[in-house]
Short mmCIF file of C-alpha atoms and ligand atoms in Angstrom, two decimals:
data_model
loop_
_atom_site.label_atom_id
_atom_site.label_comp_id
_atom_site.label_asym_id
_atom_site.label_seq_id
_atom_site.Cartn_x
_atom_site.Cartn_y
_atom_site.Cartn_z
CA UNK A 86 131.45 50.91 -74.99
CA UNK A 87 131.17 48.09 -72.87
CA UNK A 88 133.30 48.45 -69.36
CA UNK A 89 134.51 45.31 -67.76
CA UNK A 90 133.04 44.40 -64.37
CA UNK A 91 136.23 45.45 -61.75
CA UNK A 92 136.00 49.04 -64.02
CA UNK A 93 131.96 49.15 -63.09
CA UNK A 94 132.11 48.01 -59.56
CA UNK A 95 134.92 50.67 -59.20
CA UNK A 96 132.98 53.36 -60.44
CA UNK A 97 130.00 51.98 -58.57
CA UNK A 98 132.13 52.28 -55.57
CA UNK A 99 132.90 55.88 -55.72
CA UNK A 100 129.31 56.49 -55.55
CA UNK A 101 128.78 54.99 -52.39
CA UNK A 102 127.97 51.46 -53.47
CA UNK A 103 128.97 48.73 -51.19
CA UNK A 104 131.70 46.25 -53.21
CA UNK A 105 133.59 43.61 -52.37
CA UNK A 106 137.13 44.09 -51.62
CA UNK A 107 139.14 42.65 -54.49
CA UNK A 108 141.32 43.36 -57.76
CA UNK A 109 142.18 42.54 -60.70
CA UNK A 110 144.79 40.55 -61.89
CA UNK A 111 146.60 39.48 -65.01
CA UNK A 112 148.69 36.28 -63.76
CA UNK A 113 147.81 33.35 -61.45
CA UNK A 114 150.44 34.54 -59.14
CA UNK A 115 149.03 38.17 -58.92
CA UNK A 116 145.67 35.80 -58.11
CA UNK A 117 147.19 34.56 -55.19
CA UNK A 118 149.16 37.37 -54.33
CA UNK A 119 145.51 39.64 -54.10
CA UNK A 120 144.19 36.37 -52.11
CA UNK A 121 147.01 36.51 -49.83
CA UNK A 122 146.47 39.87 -49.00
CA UNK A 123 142.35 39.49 -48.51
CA UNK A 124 142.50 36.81 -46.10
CA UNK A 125 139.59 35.35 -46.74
CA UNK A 126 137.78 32.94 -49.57
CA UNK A 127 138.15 34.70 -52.51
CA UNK A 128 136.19 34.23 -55.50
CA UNK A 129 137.97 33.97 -59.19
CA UNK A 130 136.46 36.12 -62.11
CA UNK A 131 136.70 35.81 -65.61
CA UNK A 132 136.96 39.11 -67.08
CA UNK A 133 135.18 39.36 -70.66
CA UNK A 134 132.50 41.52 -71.95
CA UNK A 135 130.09 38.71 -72.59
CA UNK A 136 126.53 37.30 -70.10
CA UNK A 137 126.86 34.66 -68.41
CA UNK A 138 130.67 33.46 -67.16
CA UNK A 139 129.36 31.50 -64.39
CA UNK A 140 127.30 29.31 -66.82
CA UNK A 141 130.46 29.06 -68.71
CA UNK A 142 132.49 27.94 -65.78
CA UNK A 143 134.19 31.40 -65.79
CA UNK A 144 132.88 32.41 -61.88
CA UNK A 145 134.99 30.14 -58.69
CA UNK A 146 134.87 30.00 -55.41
CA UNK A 147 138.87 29.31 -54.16
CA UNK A 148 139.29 28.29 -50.45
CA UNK A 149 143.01 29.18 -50.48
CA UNK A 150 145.54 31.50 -51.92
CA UNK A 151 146.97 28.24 -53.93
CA UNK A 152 143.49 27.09 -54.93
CA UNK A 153 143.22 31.05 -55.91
CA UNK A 154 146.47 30.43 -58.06
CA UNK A 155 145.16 27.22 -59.60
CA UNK A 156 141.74 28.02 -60.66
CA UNK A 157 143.13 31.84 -62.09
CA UNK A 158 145.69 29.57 -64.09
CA UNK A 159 142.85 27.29 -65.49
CA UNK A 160 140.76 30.26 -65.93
CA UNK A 161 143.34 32.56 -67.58
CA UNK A 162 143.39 29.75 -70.31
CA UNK A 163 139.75 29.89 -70.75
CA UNK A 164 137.72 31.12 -74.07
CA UNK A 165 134.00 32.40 -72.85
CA UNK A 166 131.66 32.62 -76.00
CA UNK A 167 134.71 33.10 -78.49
CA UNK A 168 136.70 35.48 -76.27
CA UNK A 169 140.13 35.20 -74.47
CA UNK A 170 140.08 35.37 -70.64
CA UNK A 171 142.92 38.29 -70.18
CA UNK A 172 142.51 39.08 -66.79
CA UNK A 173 140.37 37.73 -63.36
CA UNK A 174 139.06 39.21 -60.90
CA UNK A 175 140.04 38.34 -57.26
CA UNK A 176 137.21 39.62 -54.86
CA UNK A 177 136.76 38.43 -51.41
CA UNK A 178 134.15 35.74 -51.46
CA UNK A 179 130.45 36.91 -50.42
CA UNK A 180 128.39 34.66 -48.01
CA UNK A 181 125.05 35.11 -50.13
CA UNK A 182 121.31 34.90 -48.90
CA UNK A 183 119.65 36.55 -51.38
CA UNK A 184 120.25 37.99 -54.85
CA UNK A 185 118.72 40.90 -55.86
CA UNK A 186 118.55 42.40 -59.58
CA UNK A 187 119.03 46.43 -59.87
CA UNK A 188 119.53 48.03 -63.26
CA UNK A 189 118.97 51.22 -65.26
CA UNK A 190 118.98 51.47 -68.72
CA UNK A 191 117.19 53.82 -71.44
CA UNK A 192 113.38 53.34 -72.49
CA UNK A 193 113.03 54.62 -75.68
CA UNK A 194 109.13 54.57 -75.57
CA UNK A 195 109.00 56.82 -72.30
CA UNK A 196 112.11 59.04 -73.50
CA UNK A 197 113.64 58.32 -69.74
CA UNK A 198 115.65 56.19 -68.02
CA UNK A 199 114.18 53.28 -66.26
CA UNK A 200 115.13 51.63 -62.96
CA UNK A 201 114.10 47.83 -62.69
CA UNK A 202 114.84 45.59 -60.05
CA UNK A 203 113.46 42.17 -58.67
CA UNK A 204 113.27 40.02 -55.81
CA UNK A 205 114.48 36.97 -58.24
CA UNK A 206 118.22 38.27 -59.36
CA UNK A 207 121.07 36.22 -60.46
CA UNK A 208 122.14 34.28 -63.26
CA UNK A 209 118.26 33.52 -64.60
CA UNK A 210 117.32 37.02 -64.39
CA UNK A 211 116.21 36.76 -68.08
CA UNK A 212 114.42 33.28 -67.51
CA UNK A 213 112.70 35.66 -64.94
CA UNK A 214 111.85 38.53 -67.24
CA UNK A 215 110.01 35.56 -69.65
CA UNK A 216 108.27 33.57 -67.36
CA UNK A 217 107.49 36.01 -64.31
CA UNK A 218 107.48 39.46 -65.94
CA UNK A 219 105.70 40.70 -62.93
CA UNK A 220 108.36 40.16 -60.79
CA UNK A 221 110.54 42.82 -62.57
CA UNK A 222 109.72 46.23 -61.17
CA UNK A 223 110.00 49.17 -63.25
CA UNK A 224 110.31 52.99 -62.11
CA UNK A 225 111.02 56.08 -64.67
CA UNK A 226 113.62 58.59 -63.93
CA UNK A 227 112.81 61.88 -64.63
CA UNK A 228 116.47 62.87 -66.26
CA UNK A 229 115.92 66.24 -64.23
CA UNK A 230 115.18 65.53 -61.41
CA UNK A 231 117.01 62.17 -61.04
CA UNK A 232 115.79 59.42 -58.55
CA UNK A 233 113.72 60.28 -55.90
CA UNK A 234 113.87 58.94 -52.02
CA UNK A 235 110.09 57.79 -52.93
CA UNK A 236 111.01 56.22 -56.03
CA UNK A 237 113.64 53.67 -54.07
CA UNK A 238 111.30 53.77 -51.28
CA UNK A 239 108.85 52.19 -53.78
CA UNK A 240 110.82 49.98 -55.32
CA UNK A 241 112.29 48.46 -51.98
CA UNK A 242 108.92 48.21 -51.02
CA UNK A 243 107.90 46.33 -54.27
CA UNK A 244 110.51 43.58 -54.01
CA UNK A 245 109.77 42.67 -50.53
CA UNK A 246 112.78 43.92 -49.23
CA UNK A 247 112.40 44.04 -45.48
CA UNK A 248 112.47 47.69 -43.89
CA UNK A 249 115.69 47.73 -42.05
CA UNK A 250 117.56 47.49 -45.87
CA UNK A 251 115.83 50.45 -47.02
CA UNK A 252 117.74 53.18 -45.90
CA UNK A 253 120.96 51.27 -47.72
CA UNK A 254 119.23 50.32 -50.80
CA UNK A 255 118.23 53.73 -51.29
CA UNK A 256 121.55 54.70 -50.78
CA UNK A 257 122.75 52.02 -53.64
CA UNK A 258 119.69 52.85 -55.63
CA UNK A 259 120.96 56.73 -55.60
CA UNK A 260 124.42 55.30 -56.54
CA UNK A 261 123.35 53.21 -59.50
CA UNK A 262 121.76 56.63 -60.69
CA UNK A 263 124.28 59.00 -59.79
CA UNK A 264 126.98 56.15 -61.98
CA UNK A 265 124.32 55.82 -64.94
CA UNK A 266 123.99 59.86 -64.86
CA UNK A 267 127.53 60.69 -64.56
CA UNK A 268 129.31 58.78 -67.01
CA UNK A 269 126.76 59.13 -69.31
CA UNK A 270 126.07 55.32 -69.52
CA UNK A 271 123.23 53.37 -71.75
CA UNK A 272 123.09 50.52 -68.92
CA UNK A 273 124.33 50.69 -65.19
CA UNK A 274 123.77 46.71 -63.66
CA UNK A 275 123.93 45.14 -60.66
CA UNK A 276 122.73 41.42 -60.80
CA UNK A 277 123.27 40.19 -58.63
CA UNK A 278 122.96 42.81 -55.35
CA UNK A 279 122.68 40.27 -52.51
CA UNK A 280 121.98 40.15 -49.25
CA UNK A 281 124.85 38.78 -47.21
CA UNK A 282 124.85 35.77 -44.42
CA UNK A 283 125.30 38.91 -41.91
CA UNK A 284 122.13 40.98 -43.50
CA UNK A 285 124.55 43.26 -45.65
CA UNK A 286 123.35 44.53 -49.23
CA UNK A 287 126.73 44.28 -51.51
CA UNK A 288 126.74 44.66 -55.07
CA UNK A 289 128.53 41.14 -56.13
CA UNK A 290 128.61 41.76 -59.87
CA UNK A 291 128.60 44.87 -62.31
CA UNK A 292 128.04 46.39 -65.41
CA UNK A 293 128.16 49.21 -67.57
CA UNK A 294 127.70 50.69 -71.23
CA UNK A 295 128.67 54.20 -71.87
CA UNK A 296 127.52 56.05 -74.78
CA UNK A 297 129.91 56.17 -77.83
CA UNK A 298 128.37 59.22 -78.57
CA UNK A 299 129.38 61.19 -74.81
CA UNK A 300 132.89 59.42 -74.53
CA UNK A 301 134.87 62.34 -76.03
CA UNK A 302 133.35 63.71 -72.05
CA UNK A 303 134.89 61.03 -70.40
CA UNK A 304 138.62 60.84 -71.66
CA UNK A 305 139.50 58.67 -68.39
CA UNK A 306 137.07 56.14 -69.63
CA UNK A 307 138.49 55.97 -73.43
CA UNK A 308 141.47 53.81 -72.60
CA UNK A 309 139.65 51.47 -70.45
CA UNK A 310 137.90 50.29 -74.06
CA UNK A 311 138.38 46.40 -74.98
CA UNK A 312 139.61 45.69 -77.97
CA UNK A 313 138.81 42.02 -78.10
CA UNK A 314 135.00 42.34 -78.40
CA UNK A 315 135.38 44.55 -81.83
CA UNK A 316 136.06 43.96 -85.46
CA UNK A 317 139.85 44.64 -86.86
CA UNK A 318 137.85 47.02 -89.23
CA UNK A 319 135.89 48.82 -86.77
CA UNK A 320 139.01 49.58 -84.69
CA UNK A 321 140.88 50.88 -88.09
CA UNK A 322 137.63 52.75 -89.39
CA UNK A 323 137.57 54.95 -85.77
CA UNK A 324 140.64 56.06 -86.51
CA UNK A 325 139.70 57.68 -89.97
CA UNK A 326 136.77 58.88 -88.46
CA UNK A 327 134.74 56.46 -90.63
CA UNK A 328 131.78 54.95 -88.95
CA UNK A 329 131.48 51.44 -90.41
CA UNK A 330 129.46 48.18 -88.88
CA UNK A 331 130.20 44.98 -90.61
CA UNK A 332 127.63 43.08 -91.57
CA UNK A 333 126.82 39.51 -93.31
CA UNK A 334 126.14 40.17 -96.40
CA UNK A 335 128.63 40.32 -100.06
CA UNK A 336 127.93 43.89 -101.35
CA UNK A 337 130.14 46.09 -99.90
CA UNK A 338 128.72 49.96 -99.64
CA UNK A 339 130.66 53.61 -99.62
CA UNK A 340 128.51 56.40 -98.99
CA UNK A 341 128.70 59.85 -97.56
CA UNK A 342 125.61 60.32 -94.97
CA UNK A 343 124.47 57.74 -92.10
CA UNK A 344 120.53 58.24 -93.44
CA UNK A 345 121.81 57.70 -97.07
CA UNK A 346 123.73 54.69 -95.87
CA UNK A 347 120.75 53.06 -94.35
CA UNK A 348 118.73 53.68 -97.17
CA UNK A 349 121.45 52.27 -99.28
CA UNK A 350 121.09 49.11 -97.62
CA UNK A 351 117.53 48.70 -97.46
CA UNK A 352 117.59 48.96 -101.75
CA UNK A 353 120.06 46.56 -102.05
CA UNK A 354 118.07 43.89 -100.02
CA UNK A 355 114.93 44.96 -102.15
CA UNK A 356 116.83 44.25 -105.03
CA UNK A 357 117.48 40.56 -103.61
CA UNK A 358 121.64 41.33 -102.57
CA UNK A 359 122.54 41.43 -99.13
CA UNK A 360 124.50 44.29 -97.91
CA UNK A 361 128.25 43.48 -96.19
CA UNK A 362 128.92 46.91 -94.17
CA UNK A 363 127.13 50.38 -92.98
CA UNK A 364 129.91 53.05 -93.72
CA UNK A 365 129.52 56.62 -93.81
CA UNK A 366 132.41 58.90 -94.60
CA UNK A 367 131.22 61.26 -93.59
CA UNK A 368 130.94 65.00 -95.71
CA UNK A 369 133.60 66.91 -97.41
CA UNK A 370 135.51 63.07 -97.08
CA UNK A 371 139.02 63.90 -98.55
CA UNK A 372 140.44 61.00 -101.07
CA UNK A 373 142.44 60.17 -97.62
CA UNK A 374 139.16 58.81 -96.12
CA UNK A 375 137.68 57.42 -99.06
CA UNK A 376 140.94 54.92 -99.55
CA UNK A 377 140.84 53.90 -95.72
CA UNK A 378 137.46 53.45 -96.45
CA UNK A 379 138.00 51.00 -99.72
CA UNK A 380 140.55 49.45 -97.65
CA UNK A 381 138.72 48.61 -95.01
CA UNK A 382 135.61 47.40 -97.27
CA UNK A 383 137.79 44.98 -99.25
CA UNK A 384 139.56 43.62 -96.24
CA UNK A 385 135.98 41.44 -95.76
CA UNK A 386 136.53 38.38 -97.75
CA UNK A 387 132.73 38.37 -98.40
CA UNK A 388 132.83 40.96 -100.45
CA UNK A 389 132.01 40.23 -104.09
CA UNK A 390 130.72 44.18 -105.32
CA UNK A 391 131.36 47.53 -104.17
CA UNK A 392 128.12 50.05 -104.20
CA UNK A 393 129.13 53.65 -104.14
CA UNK A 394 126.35 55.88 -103.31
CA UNK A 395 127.92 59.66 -103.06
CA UNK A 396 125.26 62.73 -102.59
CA UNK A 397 127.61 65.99 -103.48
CA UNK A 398 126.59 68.91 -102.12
CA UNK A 399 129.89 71.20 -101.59
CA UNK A 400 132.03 68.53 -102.73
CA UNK A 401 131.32 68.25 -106.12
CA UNK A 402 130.42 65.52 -108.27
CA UNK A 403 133.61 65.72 -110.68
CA UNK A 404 135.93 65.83 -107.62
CA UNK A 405 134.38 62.94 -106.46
CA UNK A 406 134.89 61.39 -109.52
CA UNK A 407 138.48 61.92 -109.74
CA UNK A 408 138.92 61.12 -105.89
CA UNK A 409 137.44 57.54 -107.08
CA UNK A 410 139.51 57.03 -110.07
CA UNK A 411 142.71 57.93 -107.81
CA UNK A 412 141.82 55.69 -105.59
CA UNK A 413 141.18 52.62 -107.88
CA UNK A 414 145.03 53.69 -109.00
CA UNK A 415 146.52 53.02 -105.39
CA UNK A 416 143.79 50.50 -104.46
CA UNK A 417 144.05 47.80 -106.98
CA UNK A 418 140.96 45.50 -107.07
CA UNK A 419 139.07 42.94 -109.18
CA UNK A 420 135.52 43.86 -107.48
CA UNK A 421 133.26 45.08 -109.65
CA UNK A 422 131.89 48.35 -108.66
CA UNK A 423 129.02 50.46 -109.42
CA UNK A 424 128.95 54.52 -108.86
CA UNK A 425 125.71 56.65 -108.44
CA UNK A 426 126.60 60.21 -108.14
CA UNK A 427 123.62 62.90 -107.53
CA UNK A 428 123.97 66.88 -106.87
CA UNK A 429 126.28 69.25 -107.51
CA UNK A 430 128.20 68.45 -110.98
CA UNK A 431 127.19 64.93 -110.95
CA UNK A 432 127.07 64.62 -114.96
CA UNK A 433 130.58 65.46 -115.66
CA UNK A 434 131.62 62.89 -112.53
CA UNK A 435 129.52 60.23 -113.83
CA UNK A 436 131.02 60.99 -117.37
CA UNK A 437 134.48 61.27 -116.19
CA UNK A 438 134.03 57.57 -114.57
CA UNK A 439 132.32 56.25 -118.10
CA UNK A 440 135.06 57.75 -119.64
CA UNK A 441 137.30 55.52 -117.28
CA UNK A 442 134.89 52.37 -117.92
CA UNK A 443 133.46 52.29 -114.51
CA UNK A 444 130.08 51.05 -114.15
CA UNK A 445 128.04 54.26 -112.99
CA UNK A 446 124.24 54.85 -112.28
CA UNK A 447 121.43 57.84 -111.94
CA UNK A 448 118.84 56.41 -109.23
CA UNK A 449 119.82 54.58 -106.34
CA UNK A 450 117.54 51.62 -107.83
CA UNK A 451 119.43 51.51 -111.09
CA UNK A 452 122.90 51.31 -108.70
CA UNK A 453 121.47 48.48 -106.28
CA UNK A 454 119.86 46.26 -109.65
CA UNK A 455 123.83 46.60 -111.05
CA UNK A 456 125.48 45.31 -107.91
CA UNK A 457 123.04 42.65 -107.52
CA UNK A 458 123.77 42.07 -111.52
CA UNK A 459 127.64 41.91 -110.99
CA UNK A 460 127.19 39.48 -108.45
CA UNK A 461 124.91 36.83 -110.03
CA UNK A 462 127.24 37.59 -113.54
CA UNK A 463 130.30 36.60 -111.33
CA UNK A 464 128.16 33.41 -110.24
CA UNK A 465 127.13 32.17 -113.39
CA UNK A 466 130.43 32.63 -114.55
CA UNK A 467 132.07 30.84 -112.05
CA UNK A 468 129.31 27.79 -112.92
CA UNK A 469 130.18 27.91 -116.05
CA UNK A 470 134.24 27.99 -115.35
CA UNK A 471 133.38 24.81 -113.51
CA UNK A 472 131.15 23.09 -116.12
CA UNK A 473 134.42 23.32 -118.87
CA UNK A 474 137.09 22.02 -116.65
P1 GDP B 233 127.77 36.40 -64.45
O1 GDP B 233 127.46 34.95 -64.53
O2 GDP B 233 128.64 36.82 -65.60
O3 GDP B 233 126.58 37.27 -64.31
O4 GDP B 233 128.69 36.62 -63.14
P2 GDP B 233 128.29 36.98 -61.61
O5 GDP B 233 129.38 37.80 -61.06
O6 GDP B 233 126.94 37.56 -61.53
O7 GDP B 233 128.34 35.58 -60.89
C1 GDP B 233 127.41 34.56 -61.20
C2 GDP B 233 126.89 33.91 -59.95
O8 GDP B 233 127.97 33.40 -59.22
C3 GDP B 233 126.17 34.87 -59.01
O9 GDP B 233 124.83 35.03 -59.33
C4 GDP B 233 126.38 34.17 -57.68
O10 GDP B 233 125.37 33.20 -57.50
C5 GDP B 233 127.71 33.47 -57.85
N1 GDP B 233 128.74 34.27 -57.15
C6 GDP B 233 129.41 35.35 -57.62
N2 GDP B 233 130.24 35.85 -56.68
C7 GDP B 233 130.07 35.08 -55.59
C8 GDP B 233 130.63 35.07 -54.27
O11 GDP B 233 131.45 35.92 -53.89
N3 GDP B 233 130.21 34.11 -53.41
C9 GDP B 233 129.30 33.17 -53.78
N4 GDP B 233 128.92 32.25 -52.90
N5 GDP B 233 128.74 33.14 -55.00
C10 GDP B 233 129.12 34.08 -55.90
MN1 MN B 234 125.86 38.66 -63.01
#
């Protein structure tokens, strides 16, 4: 989950990072309200969970409380890469010298987390990471021990930071940490950290992604998710407990088991169809789940076939069967469909669904070849529709 930046820099500031003052507002006369209050330039923030607003026009400087009001108007009205502005930011303007980048995030390949930070921060920091890959430092976190005073010594050190900001950047460096480490986060970002007119580190921007996986830890956190970034269907498949991922493609698969999902997908593309969803209900899925779950499949327009790929251990193959045909009842659809039961009293399911004229299947391979099939059938049909008119 993806936090906004005003919810990052507030968390960064209970760790002892320096922020701007500032908040957040939802109208252009809270804007100049907030402005009012600071005293000062203030500068206008976009608030969407996408890279790059002050490409996009989405990041202004405002001189006045009315210029405030103004340019929060214009900006409330803005779309940045697809989504609705909702709400700005109004910080008190920062007199920059120099912007720093400082960010943790997981590395896989060393099974830690990984500070990096360069001298060259700001809004090119991935031109940066291209061109000049030397200029991004990297230092692993043991998860144990967390980051040591040498560690930010080093890394101060490395991006030429003179030796009157190290005390403070270690202090911010510890921060970053203690944030990532916390709240369980993926990413923890501050791009830029700059270096003030009046020598002053202050993190001017922030970011964070906390792990799906740890948010049930962090119920505080849970409401502060952002609806606009998702798909309709993901939003309605969290609440059955479904975990579903839409995807490009026109076959549309149900199966029970994340691994058996994947693999699911990877046989349809060898068999030349491209998959429209990951979905895994999950075990022991009651007929409850499984009709969320057809709902929520056939609510893609793409979808021209319906792979079900069900592996029954204690839910057994005949149930499953008779779930399905249940189902179909409240469900009513024209997509053809194709069901490969395995495991526990999968013959007298797959019977039971022959019996009720459902396409069925043995191997996964026989499945995948039969929802490719129903799809090129329904194209060739459709030509041939055409061709008599
Ligand atoms: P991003 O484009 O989404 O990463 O948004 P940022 O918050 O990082 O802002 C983009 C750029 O706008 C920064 O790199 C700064 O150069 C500039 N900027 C942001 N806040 C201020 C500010 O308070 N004062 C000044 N002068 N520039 C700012
Ligand atoms: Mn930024």
């Amino acid at each position: 989950m993806k936090l906004h930046e005003y919810q990052s820099k507030l968390i960064f500031g209970e760790h002892g990072i320096p922020i701007p003052r500032g908040r957040v507002a939802m109208t252009a006369a809270e804007a100049k309200q907030i402005a009012e209050e600071l005293g000062t330039q203030v500068v206008v923030k976009s608030q969407v969970l996408v890279g790059g607003r002050g490409k996009a026009g989405g990041i202004r400087l405002a001189k006045s409380p009315e210029e405030a009001e103004e340019t929060a108007t214009q900006i409330l009205r803005m779309k940045i890469k697809g989504l609705p502005v909702r709400k700005v930011l109004i910080d008190e303007a920062a007199n920059i010298d120099k912007e720093i980048y400082l960010g943790i995030t997981n590395d896989r390949a060393s099974k830690k987390p990984v500070m990096m930070a360069s001298s060259e921060g700001g809004v090119d920091i991935e031109e940066v990471a291209r061109m000049m890959p030397e200029k991004i430092i990297r230092v692993y976190i043991d998860p144990l021990l967390g980051l040591r005073d040498y560690q930010a010594r080093d890394i101060a050190m490395d991006i030429d930071l003179s030796r009157d900001h190290w005390r403070n950047f270690g202090q911010i460096a510890k921060g970053l940490w203690n944030a990532y480490q916390s709240c369980d986060a993926t990413l923890a970002e501050i791009n830029p950290l700059v270096i003030t007119a009046d020598d002053q580190l202050l993190a001017v921007d922030g970011k964070m992604v906390i792990d799906d996986n740890a948010l049930f830890r962090h119920p505080n956190l849970i409401d502060k998710r952002d609806l606009d970034i998702e798909e309709q269907a993901e939003i309605e498949a969290r609440k059955y407990g479904l975990s579903y991922i839409k995807l490009e493609g026109n076959i549309g698969c149900l199966v029970n088991g994340a691994g058996l999902a994947m693999t699911t997908m990877d046989i349809i593309k060898l068999y030349g169809g491209e998959p429209a969803n990951f979905l895994d209900i999950g075990g022991g899925a009651s007929a409850e789940k499984v009709a969320a779950a057809f709902r929520i499949i056939l609510s893609d327009p793409n979808i021209q076939a319906i792979l079900i790929n069900i592996f029954g251990g204690i839910t057994r193959g005949d149930e499953v069967a008779n779930g399905i045909l249940s189902v179909m009842e409240e469900v009513k659809t024209q997509v053809p469909m194709v069901v490969r039961l395995v495991g526990t009293n999968a013959k007298e399911g797959l019977q039971i669904l022959a019996d009720a004229n459902m396409s069925t299947a043995v191997t996964l391979a026989d499945a995948a070849e039969k929802a490719v099939a129903a799809i090129a059938v329904k194209e060739v049909s459709a030509v041939v529709r055409k061709a008599n008119k």
